[in-house]
Coordinates of C-alpha atoms in Angstrom, one line a residue:
M11 CA 135.1 78.2 151.0
V12 CA 131.5 77.5 150.0
I13 CA 130.6 81.2 150.7
Y14 CA 133.3 82.3 148.2
I15 CA 131.9 79.9 145.5
I16 CA 128.4 81.3 146.1
L17 CA 129.7 84.9 146.0
G18 CA 131.6 84.1 142.8
I19 CA 128.5 82.6 141.2
A20 CA 126.4 85.6 142.3
A21 CA 129.0 88.0 140.9
I22 CA 129.1 86.2 137.6
V23 CA 125.2 86.2 137.4
G24 CA 125.1 89.9 138.4
L25 CA 127.7 90.8 135.8
Y26 CA 125.8 88.9 133.1
V27 CA 122.5 90.7 134.1
L28 CA 124.2 94.1 134.1
T29 CA 125.8 93.4 130.7
F30 CA 122.6 92.1 129.2
Y31 CA 120.7 95.1 130.5
N32 CA 123.2 97.7 129.3
G33 CA 123.6 96.0 125.9
S34 CA 119.8 95.8 125.4
I35 CA 119.5 99.5 126.3
K36 CA 122.1 100.3 123.7
L37 CA 120.3 98.2 121.1
R38 CA 116.9 99.7 121.9
N39 CA 118.3 103.2 121.6
G40 CA 119.8 102.1 118.2
V41 CA 116.3 100.9 117.1
E42 CA 114.9 104.3 118.1
E43 CA 117.7 106.2 116.3
A44 CA 117.3 104.1 113.2
F45 CA 113.5 104.7 113.2
A46 CA 114.0 108.5 113.7
T47 CA 116.4 108.6 110.8
M48 CA 114.0 106.7 108.6
D49 CA 111.2 109.0 109.8
V50 CA 113.2 112.1 108.6
Y51 CA 113.3 110.7 105.1
M52 CA 109.7 109.6 105.1
K53 CA 108.7 113.1 106.2
K54 CA 110.7 114.5 103.3
R55 CA 108.7 112.3 101.0
Y56 CA 105.5 113.4 102.7
D57 CA 106.5 117.0 102.0
L58 CA 107.1 116.3 98.3
I59 CA 103.7 114.7 97.7
P60 CA 101.6 117.9 97.8
N61 CA 104.0 119.5 95.3
L62 CA 103.7 116.5 93.0
V63 CA 99.9 116.5 93.3
E64 CA 99.7 120.2 92.4
T65 CA 102.0 119.7 89.4
V66 CA 100.1 116.7 88.1
K67 CA 96.8 118.5 88.8
G68 CA 97.8 121.2 86.4
Y69 CA 98.2 118.7 83.5
A70 CA 95.8 115.9 84.5
S71 CA 93.0 117.6 86.4
H72 CA 90.5 114.9 85.5
E73 CA 92.6 112.2 87.4
K74 CA 91.0 113.3 90.7
E75 CA 90.6 109.8 92.0
T76 CA 94.3 109.1 91.8
L77 CA 95.3 112.4 93.2
Q78 CA 92.8 112.1 96.0
A79 CA 93.9 108.5 96.8
L80 CA 97.5 109.7 97.1
T81 CA 96.6 112.7 99.3
E82 CA 94.5 110.4 101.6
A83 CA 97.2 107.8 101.8
R84 CA 99.7 110.5 102.8
S85 CA 97.3 111.8 105.5
R86 CA 96.7 108.3 106.9
T87 CA 100.5 107.6 107.0
I88 CA 101.3 110.9 108.8
Q89 CA 98.5 110.3 111.3
A90 CA 99.7 106.8 112.2
T91 CA 100.6 106.7 115.9
S92 CA 102.7 103.6 116.2
A93 CA 105.7 102.3 114.2
E94 CA 103.7 99.2 113.2
E95 CA 100.7 101.3 112.0
R96 CA 103.1 103.6 110.1
F97 CA 104.7 100.7 108.4
N98 CA 101.2 99.3 107.3
Q99 CA 100.2 102.7 106.0
E100 CA 103.5 103.1 104.1
A101 CA 102.4 100.2 101.9
G102 CA 99.3 102.1 100.8
L103 CA 101.3 105.2 100.2
Q104 CA 103.7 103.3 98.0
S105 CA 100.8 101.9 96.0
A106 CA 99.3 105.4 95.6
L107 CA 102.6 106.8 94.4
K108 CA 102.9 104.0 91.8
S109 CA 99.4 104.9 90.6
L110 CA 100.4 108.6 90.3
F111 CA 103.4 107.8 88.2
A112 CA 101.4 105.4 86.0
V113 CA 99.0 108.3 85.3
A114 CA 101.9 110.6 84.5
E115 CA 103.0 108.2 81.8
N116 CA 99.8 109.2 79.8
Y117 CA 100.7 112.9 79.8
P118 CA 103.7 113.8 77.6
D119 CA 103.5 117.5 78.6
L120 CA 103.7 116.6 82.2
K121 CA 106.7 114.3 81.7
A122 CA 108.5 117.2 80.0
N123 CA 107.6 119.7 82.8
Q124 CA 110.8 120.9 84.5
N125 CA 109.1 121.2 87.9
F126 CA 107.8 117.7 87.6
L127 CA 111.2 116.4 86.5
A128 CA 112.9 118.1 89.5
L129 CA 110.3 116.7 91.9
Q130 CA 110.7 113.3 90.4
Q131 CA 114.4 113.4 90.8
E132 CA 114.2 114.6 94.4
L133 CA 111.6 111.8 95.2
S134 CA 113.9 109.3 93.6
G135 CA 116.7 110.4 95.9
V136 CA 114.4 110.3 99.0
E137 CA 113.2 106.8 98.1
S138 CA 116.8 105.7 97.9
E139 CA 117.4 107.1 101.4
I140 CA 114.3 105.5 102.7
A141 CA 115.4 102.2 101.4
S142 CA 118.9 102.5 102.9
S143 CA 117.5 103.6 106.3
R144 CA 114.9 100.9 106.2
K145 CA 117.6 98.3 105.7
Y146 CA 119.6 99.7 108.6
Y147 CA 116.5 99.9 110.8
N148 CA 115.6 96.2 110.1
A149 CA 119.2 95.1 110.9
V150 CA 119.2 96.9 114.3
V151 CA 115.7 95.5 115.0
K152 CA 116.9 92.0 114.2
L153 CA 119.8 92.3 116.6
F154 CA 117.6 93.7 119.4
N155 CA 114.9 91.1 118.9
T156 CA 117.4 88.2 118.7
R157 CA 119.0 89.4 122.0
I158 CA 115.7 89.5 123.9
Q159 CA 114.3 86.2 122.4
V160 CA 117.2 83.8 122.9
F161 CA 117.9 82.1 126.2
P162 CA 118.8 83.3 128.8
G163 CA 118.0 86.8 127.6
N164 CA 114.3 85.9 127.1
M165 CA 114.1 85.3 130.9
L166 CA 115.5 88.8 131.6
A167 CA 113.8 90.8 128.8
G168 CA 110.3 90.7 130.3
P169 CA 111.2 91.9 133.8
F170 CA 113.3 94.7 132.3
G171 CA 110.4 95.8 129.9
F172 CA 112.1 94.9 126.7
T173 CA 109.6 93.9 124.0
K174 CA 109.9 92.7 120.4
Q175 CA 110.1 95.6 117.9
P176 CA 108.4 95.5 114.5
M177 CA 110.4 95.0 111.3
F178 CA 109.6 97.3 108.4
E179 CA 108.4 94.9 105.8
V180 CA 106.4 95.5 102.6
G181 CA 103.5 93.1 102.3
S182 CA 102.7 91.8 98.8
E183 CA 105.0 91.2 95.9
E184 CA 103.3 94.2 94.1
E185 CA 104.1 96.5 97.0
R186 CA 107.7 95.2 97.0
A187 CA 108.4 96.5 93.5
N188 CA 110.2 99.8 93.5
V189 CA 108.3 103.1 92.9
S190 CA 109.2 104.0 89.3
V191 CA 110.1 107.7 89.1
S192 CA 111.9 107.9 85.8
F193 CA 110.5 108.8 82.4

């Protein structure tokens, strides 16, 4: 009789461990998928930046500092090797984009340029997609992190190699403001 109780408890514990492991794998895969989706939209934005720079350069060639800062921010963001580093570099890229659009405000001919307007509209759509995918990514990360940080999951997470994933947060209040892409 005691052996059946011990076997029953072992079966329940084993079932819990199996359920925890499989559920955590599903959530970790969800985090990776959400990051990959967000990465696709960020790459679209990275691809738009050289076109924006070239268009602005034609009208505001003496704004080299702003254009160079944007190009450098793009390069640093693309070269980031980890998710956390990428998220930190994204804040600088957002700031550089804001500076570019602030410069564009001073050039009425640029604001009327059809190519610039098309790029601006495309960037606005991409920014919206990035915001949506960032929201989804953070939701999945929250679920995953909660699962591996609460008891008894926190006791199983380490041995199975599950580690806390970074949230995609924007640092300062200035960086939290939307990139203005309308004229």
